[in-house]
Amino acid sequence: MVGIISYENITFTEESVGFVHEPNGRGTLEIVWTCLTVIVLNTWTVLHINIPPPQWNPWRMYLHKLKWAFVTVMIPEGILGIAFTQWRHARNTIPKMRRFIPAWTLQHGFYAEMGGFKVVDEMTGQQYTFRTAQLHWLAQSGLISMPAITKKDIRDKSKASRLAKFLACLQSAQFVVSSLARVVQHLPLTTLEIGTLPFIGCTWLTYFFWWDKAVDMETSTIIYTPGISKENLRRLAEATCFSKKSGSWYRPAVKEIHSRGWDFYWFERSADMKTLSLVRGNNLVPSELHDFVKHSEAETRVASWYLPSVNEFLASEWDNVNDTVLVLAGWFFNGLHLAAWNNQFPTDVESLLYVIFSTGLMLSFCSFKLPVQG
């Protein structure tokens, strides 16, 4: 039935109306829009991608960052683990490298760890993507001379916007405060809002660890060397790439699959989106050096020297400290979802499935601390 509205008794005036508050109540679109805005803004501003290969065009770099933005939305605790690992490595470089660059800071450490220094062999033309451990050994051995790069030089090359980070954190803080206010008043939160809160916690911690890392850098500092002999490369690998004890992420190379199977492990492989194939690095390693490191955790580390950029996720270098941080982040992110345990769902089956999957995700992170060495 369609009703007819009569306007006979309604009086219209031309009186000016001031500020009018929104209606008391929350709509679905408002909740979804608020949560999505917080997630998207935090995701895009929190990412600090390593320096890409020099042949990448802006479109390729944008797609690479978009890929990692998707990973951040899906696994924010994993990105937090990566940020912590990079921060830890950069922090450990300070006492070592100040011998060669007295003004070496955390920013320098991040710059070196993200592929900021490329060593070029003037004799062969070979370019190496070395990180701090290799740079320190080469400088200590007198094979290279570290350039006197300053914090200002790094900042000038970085496209970091602290204003964008501040606005993202401010919006997140407003969301957290309003959510806590509802909890204090015993008002319900939707499952989307409850899922957004731990996401904000993970991104805030990621902001902390990556605060001093440069953003969207495209070029590296070139260091020229007269030449690095095969023997020096072997000594370099022995000094910087072999661990006394492998972390729980380590798996022996699967010889049945490939003679250099270690390079297939986890996310150590970069992908070529044009050909939809994985980029190999260990086939670029000279045979004498490869025979020295094959079927060990050093193989993928040495292979990374010959790639044009530093991988974002260096799983082979994780140890028990990194595992513990990842487990705690996983418990935090997935555990807070259990706050919706008593929420009202359309059916009892949906309520049960929510509890089962939330609990399962949280408990799954216990597996990272199990003895899994092969």
PDB file of C-alpha atoms in Angstrom, residues 38-253:
ATOM      1  CA  VAL A  38      41.271   4.001   9.215  1.00  0.00           C
ATOM      2  CA  ILE A  39      42.551   0.744   7.707  1.00  0.00           C
ATOM      3  CA  VAL A  40      43.412   2.184   4.268  1.00  0.00           C
ATOM      4  CA  LEU A  41      45.100   5.340   5.578  1.00  0.00           C
ATOM      5  CA  ASN A  42      47.154   3.432   8.163  1.00  0.00           C
ATOM      6  CA  THR A  43      48.114   0.751   5.665  1.00  0.00           C
ATOM      7  CA  TRP A  44      49.393   3.133   2.991  1.00  0.00           C
ATOM      8  CA  THR A  45      51.338   5.414   5.354  1.00  0.00           C
ATOM      9  CA  VAL A  46      52.871   2.663   7.501  1.00  0.00           C
ATOM     10  CA  LEU A  47      54.651   0.912   4.612  1.00  0.00           C
ATOM     11  CA  HIS A  48      58.369   1.616   4.197  1.00  0.00           C
ATOM     12  CA  ILE A  49      59.422  -0.384   1.149  1.00  0.00           C
ATOM     13  CA  ASN A  50      63.074  -1.171   0.410  1.00  0.00           C
ATOM     14  CA  ILE A  51      64.827   0.498  -2.529  1.00  0.00           C
ATOM     15  CA  PRO A  52      63.514  -1.172  -5.719  1.00  0.00           C
ATOM     16  CA  PRO A  53      65.618  -2.399  -8.662  1.00  0.00           C
ATOM     17  CA  PRO A  54      66.845   0.531 -10.808  1.00  0.00           C
ATOM     18  CA  GLN A  55      64.989  -0.697 -13.917  1.00  0.00           C
ATOM     19  CA  TRP A  56      61.557  -0.465 -12.277  1.00  0.00           C
ATOM     20  CA  ASN A  57      59.263   2.276 -13.542  1.00  0.00           C
ATOM     21  CA  PRO A  58      56.856   4.207 -11.252  1.00  0.00           C
ATOM     22  CA  TRP A  59      53.940   1.937 -12.207  1.00  0.00           C
ATOM     23  CA  ARG A  60      55.882  -1.184 -11.209  1.00  0.00           C
ATOM     24  CA  MET A  61      56.872   0.389  -7.879  1.00  0.00           C
ATOM     25  CA  TYR A  62      53.238   1.332  -7.239  1.00  0.00           C
ATOM     26  CA  LEU A  63      52.102  -2.261  -7.889  1.00  0.00           C
ATOM     27  CA  HIS A  64      54.835  -3.549  -5.557  1.00  0.00           C
ATOM     28  CA  LYS A  65      53.662  -1.265  -2.767  1.00  0.00           C
ATOM     29  CA  LEU A  66      50.040  -2.189  -3.489  1.00  0.00           C
ATOM     30  CA  LYS A  67      50.947  -5.865  -3.088  1.00  0.00           C
ATOM     31  CA  TRP A  68      52.492  -5.215   0.317  1.00  0.00           C
ATOM     32  CA  ALA A  69      49.514  -3.063   1.293  1.00  0.00           C
ATOM     33  CA  PHE A  70      47.308  -6.096   0.677  1.00  0.00           C
ATOM     34  CA  VAL A  71      49.656  -8.221   2.807  1.00  0.00           C
ATOM     35  CA  THR A  72      49.471  -5.592   5.567  1.00  0.00           C
ATOM     36  CA  VAL A  73      45.671  -5.679   5.619  1.00  0.00           C
ATOM     37  CA  MET A  74      45.608  -9.468   5.704  1.00  0.00           C
ATOM     38  CA  ILE A  75      48.555 -10.093   8.068  1.00  0.00           C
ATOM     39  CA  PRO A  76      49.364  -6.904  10.026  1.00  0.00           C
ATOM     40  CA  GLU A  77      51.214  -8.912  12.678  1.00  0.00           C
ATOM     41  CA  GLY A  78      53.537 -10.243   9.962  1.00  0.00           C
ATOM     42  CA  ILE A  79      54.410  -6.726   8.811  1.00  0.00           C
ATOM     43  CA  LEU A  80      55.039  -5.813  12.451  1.00  0.00           C
ATOM     44  CA  GLY A  81      57.460  -8.743  12.661  1.00  0.00           C
ATOM     45  CA  ILE A  82      59.285  -7.567   9.524  1.00  0.00           C
ATOM     46  CA  ALA A  83      59.508  -3.988  10.847  1.00  0.00           C
ATOM     47  CA  PHE A  84      60.903  -5.219  14.166  1.00  0.00           C
ATOM     48  CA  THR A  85      63.514  -7.359  12.380  1.00  0.00           C
ATOM     49  CA  GLN A  86      64.674  -4.465  10.211  1.00  0.00           C
ATOM     50  CA  TRP A  87      64.737  -2.085  13.197  1.00  0.00           C
ATOM     51  CA  ARG A  88      66.771  -4.595  15.195  1.00  0.00           C
ATOM     52  CA  HIS A  89      69.283  -5.083  12.370  1.00  0.00           C
ATOM     53  CA  ALA A  90      69.589  -1.322  11.801  1.00  0.00           C
ATOM     54  CA  ARG A  91      70.074  -0.671  15.516  1.00  0.00           C
ATOM     55  CA  ASN A  92      72.811  -3.289  15.766  1.00  0.00           C
ATOM     56  CA  THR A  93      74.781  -1.547  13.004  1.00  0.00           C
ATOM     57  CA  ILE A  94      75.398   1.620  15.030  1.00  0.00           C
ATOM     58  CA  PRO A  95      78.359   0.512  17.220  1.00  0.00           C
ATOM     59  CA  LYS A  96      80.013  -1.338  14.313  1.00  0.00           C
ATOM     60  CA  MET A  97      79.785   1.345  11.645  1.00  0.00           C
ATOM     61  CA  ARG A  98      80.647   4.375  13.786  1.00  0.00           C
ATOM     62  CA  ARG A  99      84.270   3.347  13.435  1.00  0.00           C
ATOM     63  CA  PHE A 100      84.075   4.265   9.740  1.00  0.00           C
ATOM     64  CA  ILE A 101      81.348   6.948   9.848  1.00  0.00           C
ATOM     65  CA  PRO A 102      81.305   8.635  13.300  1.00  0.00           C
ATOM     66  CA  ALA A 103      77.904  10.205  12.602  1.00  0.00           C
ATOM     67  CA  TRP A 104      76.306   6.827  11.799  1.00  0.00           C
ATOM     68  CA  THR A 105      72.739   6.735  13.160  1.00  0.00           C
ATOM     69  CA  LEU A 106      69.677   4.517  13.069  1.00  0.00           C
ATOM     70  CA  GLN A 107      68.691   6.190   9.795  1.00  0.00           C
ATOM     71  CA  HIS A 108      72.023   5.131   8.289  1.00  0.00           C
ATOM     72  CA  GLY A 109      71.400   1.592   9.519  1.00  0.00           C
ATOM     73  CA  PHE A 110      67.994   1.447   7.837  1.00  0.00           C
ATOM     74  CA  TYR A 111      69.481   2.962   4.678  1.00  0.00           C
ATOM     75  CA  ALA A 112      72.152   0.254   4.517  1.00  0.00           C
ATOM     76  CA  GLU A 113      69.719  -2.557   5.316  1.00  0.00           C
ATOM     77  CA  MET A 114      67.246  -1.473   2.606  1.00  0.00           C
ATOM     78  CA  GLY A 115      69.894  -1.596  -0.128  1.00  0.00           C
ATOM     79  CA  GLY A 116      71.138   1.981   0.089  1.00  0.00           C
ATOM     80  CA  PHE A 117      74.764   1.073  -0.671  1.00  0.00           C
ATOM     81  CA  LYS A 118      75.711  -0.772  -3.868  1.00  0.00           C
ATOM     82  CA  VAL A 119      79.297  -1.962  -4.313  1.00  0.00           C
ATOM     83  CA  VAL A 120      80.582  -2.017  -7.907  1.00  0.00           C
ATOM     84  CA  ASP A 121      83.673  -4.003  -8.871  1.00  0.00           C
ATOM     85  CA  GLU A 122      85.588  -1.741 -11.272  1.00  0.00           C
ATOM     86  CA  MET A 123      87.502  -4.699 -12.689  1.00  0.00           C
ATOM     87  CA  THR A 124      84.532  -6.904 -13.634  1.00  0.00           C
ATOM     88  CA  GLY A 125      81.644  -4.413 -13.527  1.00  0.00           C
ATOM     89  CA  GLN A 126      79.753  -6.706 -11.141  1.00  0.00           C
ATOM     90  CA  GLN A 127      77.349  -4.851  -8.845  1.00  0.00           C
ATOM     91  CA  TYR A 128      76.741  -6.266  -5.357  1.00  0.00           C
ATOM     92  CA  THR A 129      73.766  -5.501  -3.119  1.00  0.00           C
ATOM     93  CA  PHE A 130      75.558  -5.727   0.207  1.00  0.00           C
ATOM     94  CA  ARG A 131      74.047  -4.911   3.567  1.00  0.00           C
ATOM     95  CA  THR A 132      75.666  -3.696   6.769  1.00  0.00           C
ATOM     96  CA  ALA A 133      77.420  -6.929   7.804  1.00  0.00           C
ATOM     97  CA  GLN A 134      79.158  -7.212   4.429  1.00  0.00           C
ATOM     98  CA  LEU A 135      79.918  -3.471   4.241  1.00  0.00           C
ATOM     99  CA  HIS A 136      81.514  -3.585   7.702  1.00  0.00           C
ATOM    100  CA  TRP A 137      83.706  -6.577   6.798  1.00  0.00           C
ATOM    101  CA  LEU A 138      84.805  -5.030   3.491  1.00  0.00           C
ATOM    102  CA  ALA A 139      85.589  -1.677   5.105  1.00  0.00           C
ATOM    103  CA  GLN A 140      87.460  -3.379   7.941  1.00  0.00           C
ATOM    104  CA  SER A 141      89.454  -5.373   5.380  1.00  0.00           C
ATOM    105  CA  GLY A 142      90.324  -2.220   3.446  1.00  0.00           C
ATOM    106  CA  LEU A 143      88.508  -3.344   0.290  1.00  0.00           C
ATOM    107  CA  ILE A 144      86.093  -0.386   0.234  1.00  0.00           C
ATOM    108  CA  SER A 145      85.952   3.127   1.632  1.00  0.00           C
ATOM    109  CA  MET A 146      82.601   4.077   3.147  1.00  0.00           C
ATOM    110  CA  PRO A 147      81.222   7.380   1.797  1.00  0.00           C
ATOM    111  CA  ALA A 148      80.513  10.148   4.311  1.00  0.00           C
ATOM    112  CA  ILE A 149      76.758  10.263   3.808  1.00  0.00           C
ATOM    113  CA  THR A 150      74.794  12.378   6.300  1.00  0.00           C
ATOM    114  CA  LYS A 151      71.283  12.161   7.763  1.00  0.00           C
ATOM    115  CA  LYS A 152      70.347  15.172   5.641  1.00  0.00           C
ATOM    116  CA  ASP A 153      71.428  13.316   2.491  1.00  0.00           C
ATOM    117  CA  ILE A 154      69.154  10.414   3.421  1.00  0.00           C
ATOM    118  CA  ARG A 155      66.234  12.711   4.293  1.00  0.00           C
ATOM    119  CA  ASP A 156      66.611  14.540   0.966  1.00  0.00           C
ATOM    120  CA  LYS A 157      66.260  11.251  -0.932  1.00  0.00           C
ATOM    121  CA  SER A 158      63.329  10.082   1.193  1.00  0.00           C
ATOM    122  CA  LYS A 159      59.717  10.944   0.377  1.00  0.00           C
ATOM    123  CA  ALA A 160      58.538  10.539   3.957  1.00  0.00           C
ATOM    124  CA  SER A 161      55.584  12.673   5.021  1.00  0.00           C
ATOM    125  CA  ARG A 162      55.420  12.922   8.786  1.00  0.00           C
ATOM    126  CA  LEU A 163      52.258  14.988   8.420  1.00  0.00           C
ATOM    127  CA  ALA A 164      50.510  12.053   6.694  1.00  0.00           C
ATOM    128  CA  LYS A 165      51.670   9.720   9.477  1.00  0.00           C
ATOM    129  CA  PHE A 166      50.501  12.179  12.106  1.00  0.00           C
ATOM    130  CA  LEU A 167      47.058  12.500  10.501  1.00  0.00           C
ATOM    131  CA  ALA A 168      46.752   8.716  10.220  1.00  0.00           C
ATOM    132  CA  CYS A 169      47.688   8.273  13.877  1.00  0.00           C
ATOM    133  CA  LEU A 170      45.320  11.101  14.882  1.00  0.00           C
ATOM    134  CA  GLN A 171      42.410   9.494  13.066  1.00  0.00           C
ATOM    135  CA  SER A 172      43.271   6.127  14.608  1.00  0.00           C
ATOM    136  CA  ALA A 173      43.449   7.687  18.073  1.00  0.00           C
ATOM    137  CA  GLN A 174      40.002   9.230  17.599  1.00  0.00           C
ATOM    138  CA  PHE A 175      38.660   5.818  16.590  1.00  0.00           C
ATOM    139  CA  VAL A 176      40.224   4.149  19.642  1.00  0.00           C
ATOM    140  CA  VAL A 177      38.914   6.798  22.029  1.00  0.00           C
ATOM    141  CA  SER A 178      35.375   6.612  20.643  1.00  0.00           C
ATOM    142  CA  SER A 179      35.445   2.809  20.826  1.00  0.00           C
ATOM    143  CA  LEU A 180      36.674   2.853  24.444  1.00  0.00           C
ATOM    144  CA  ALA A 181      33.954   5.381  25.281  1.00  0.00           C
ATOM    145  CA  ARG A 182      31.337   2.953  23.987  1.00  0.00           C
ATOM    146  CA  VAL A 183      32.833   0.152  26.054  1.00  0.00           C
ATOM    147  CA  VAL A 184      32.805   2.310  29.208  1.00  0.00           C
ATOM    148  CA  GLN A 185      29.149   3.168  28.564  1.00  0.00           C
ATOM    149  CA  HIS A 186      28.373  -0.542  28.026  1.00  0.00           C
ATOM    150  CA  LEU A 187      27.401   0.074  24.407  1.00  0.00           C
ATOM    151  CA  PRO A 188      28.090  -2.636  21.813  1.00  0.00           C
ATOM    152  CA  LEU A 189      30.802  -2.589  19.158  1.00  0.00           C
ATOM    153  CA  THR A 190      30.430  -4.324  15.820  1.00  0.00           C
ATOM    154  CA  THR A 191      32.805  -7.156  14.883  1.00  0.00           C
ATOM    155  CA  LEU A 192      34.308  -4.876  12.188  1.00  0.00           C
ATOM    156  CA  GLU A 193      35.166  -2.265  14.822  1.00  0.00           C
ATOM    157  CA  ILE A 194      36.604  -4.913  17.136  1.00  0.00           C
ATOM    158  CA  GLY A 195      38.737  -6.201  14.250  1.00  0.00           C
ATOM    159  CA  THR A 196      39.952  -2.672  13.455  1.00  0.00           C
ATOM    160  CA  LEU A 197      41.226  -2.027  16.994  1.00  0.00           C
ATOM    161  CA  PRO A 198      44.021  -4.672  16.994  1.00  0.00           C
ATOM    162  CA  PHE A 199      44.883  -3.592  13.435  1.00  0.00           C
ATOM    163  CA  ILE A 200      45.497  -0.084  14.767  1.00  0.00           C
ATOM    164  CA  GLY A 201      47.654  -1.508  17.573  1.00  0.00           C
ATOM    165  CA  CYS A 202      49.821  -3.412  15.086  1.00  0.00           C
ATOM    166  CA  THR A 203      50.242  -0.392  12.796  1.00  0.00           C
ATOM    167  CA  TRP A 204      51.160   1.894  15.702  1.00  0.00           C
ATOM    168  CA  LEU A 205      53.942  -0.496  16.723  1.00  0.00           C
ATOM    169  CA  THR A 206      55.033  -0.746  13.087  1.00  0.00           C
ATOM    170  CA  TYR A 207      55.153   3.073  12.922  1.00  0.00           C
ATOM    171  CA  PHE A 208      57.463   3.023  15.946  1.00  0.00           C
ATOM    172  CA  PHE A 209      59.920   0.522  14.448  1.00  0.00           C
ATOM    173  CA  TRP A 210      59.939   2.137  10.979  1.00  0.00           C
ATOM    174  CA  TRP A 211      59.805   5.772  12.070  1.00  0.00           C
ATOM    175  CA  ASP A 212      63.451   6.421  11.115  1.00  0.00           C
ATOM    176  CA  LYS A 213      63.370   4.397   7.886  1.00  0.00           C
ATOM    177  CA  ALA A 214      63.313   6.317   4.622  1.00  0.00           C
ATOM    178  CA  VAL A 215      60.201   6.073   2.449  1.00  0.00           C
ATOM    179  CA  ASP A 216      59.861   5.468  -1.312  1.00  0.00           C
ATOM    180  CA  MET A 217      63.547   5.876  -2.108  1.00  0.00           C
ATOM    181  CA  GLU A 218      64.511   5.070  -5.688  1.00  0.00           C
ATOM    182  CA  THR A 219      68.315   5.389  -5.859  1.00  0.00           C
ATOM    183  CA  SER A 220      71.288   3.983  -3.973  1.00  0.00           C
ATOM    184  CA  THR A 221      74.773   5.264  -3.143  1.00  0.00           C
ATOM    185  CA  ILE A 222      77.426   3.615  -5.338  1.00  0.00           C
ATOM    186  CA  ILE A 223      80.713   2.492  -3.742  1.00  0.00           C
ATOM    187  CA  TYR A 224      83.469   1.560  -6.172  1.00  0.00           C
ATOM    188  CA  THR A 225      86.124  -1.003  -5.348  1.00  0.00           C
ATOM    189  CA  PRO A 226      89.223  -1.942  -7.413  1.00  0.00           C
ATOM    190  CA  GLY A 227      88.179  -5.575  -7.204  1.00  0.00           C
ATOM    191  CA  ILE A 228      86.954  -8.332  -4.874  1.00  0.00           C
ATOM    192  CA  SER A 229      88.692 -11.645  -5.502  1.00  0.00           C
ATOM    193  CA  LYS A 230      86.942 -15.035  -5.333  1.00  0.00           C
ATOM    194  CA  GLU A 231      88.860 -15.809  -2.164  1.00  0.00           C
ATOM    195  CA  ASN A 232      87.688 -12.576  -0.520  1.00  0.00           C
ATOM    196  CA  LEU A 233      84.092 -13.344  -1.529  1.00  0.00           C
ATOM    197  CA  ARG A 234      84.408 -16.748   0.108  1.00  0.00           C
ATOM    198  CA  ARG A 235      85.880 -15.238   3.260  1.00  0.00           C
ATOM    199  CA  LEU A 236      83.106 -12.623   3.255  1.00  0.00           C
ATOM    200  CA  ALA A 237      80.441 -15.324   3.049  1.00  0.00           C
ATOM    201  CA  GLU A 238      82.107 -17.334   5.804  1.00  0.00           C
ATOM    202  CA  ALA A 239      82.300 -14.300   8.090  1.00  0.00           C
ATOM    203  CA  THR A 240      78.841 -12.818   7.545  1.00  0.00           C
ATOM    204  CA  CYS A 241      76.429 -15.449   6.187  1.00  0.00           C
ATOM    205  CA  PHE A 242      76.858 -18.543   8.322  1.00  0.00           C
ATOM    206  CA  SER A 243      75.038 -18.702  11.650  1.00  0.00           C
ATOM    207  CA  LYS A 244      76.276 -20.678  14.617  1.00  0.00           C
ATOM    208  CA  LYS A 245      72.695 -21.787  15.159  1.00  0.00           C
ATOM    209  CA  SER A 246      69.920 -21.601  12.597  1.00  0.00           C
ATOM    210  CA  GLY A 247      66.618 -20.044  13.598  1.00  0.00           C
ATOM    211  CA  SER A 248      63.395 -22.016  13.694  1.00  0.00           C
ATOM    212  CA  TRP A 249      62.518 -20.653  10.254  1.00  0.00           C
ATOM    213  CA  TYR A 250      65.369 -22.630   8.700  1.00  0.00           C
ATOM    214  CA  ARG A 251      64.614 -25.669   6.553  1.00  0.00           C
ATOM    215  CA  PRO A 252      67.249 -27.804   4.822  1.00  0.00           C
ATOM    216  CA  ALA A 253      67.307 -27.495   1.064  1.00  0.00           C
TER     217      ALA A 253
END
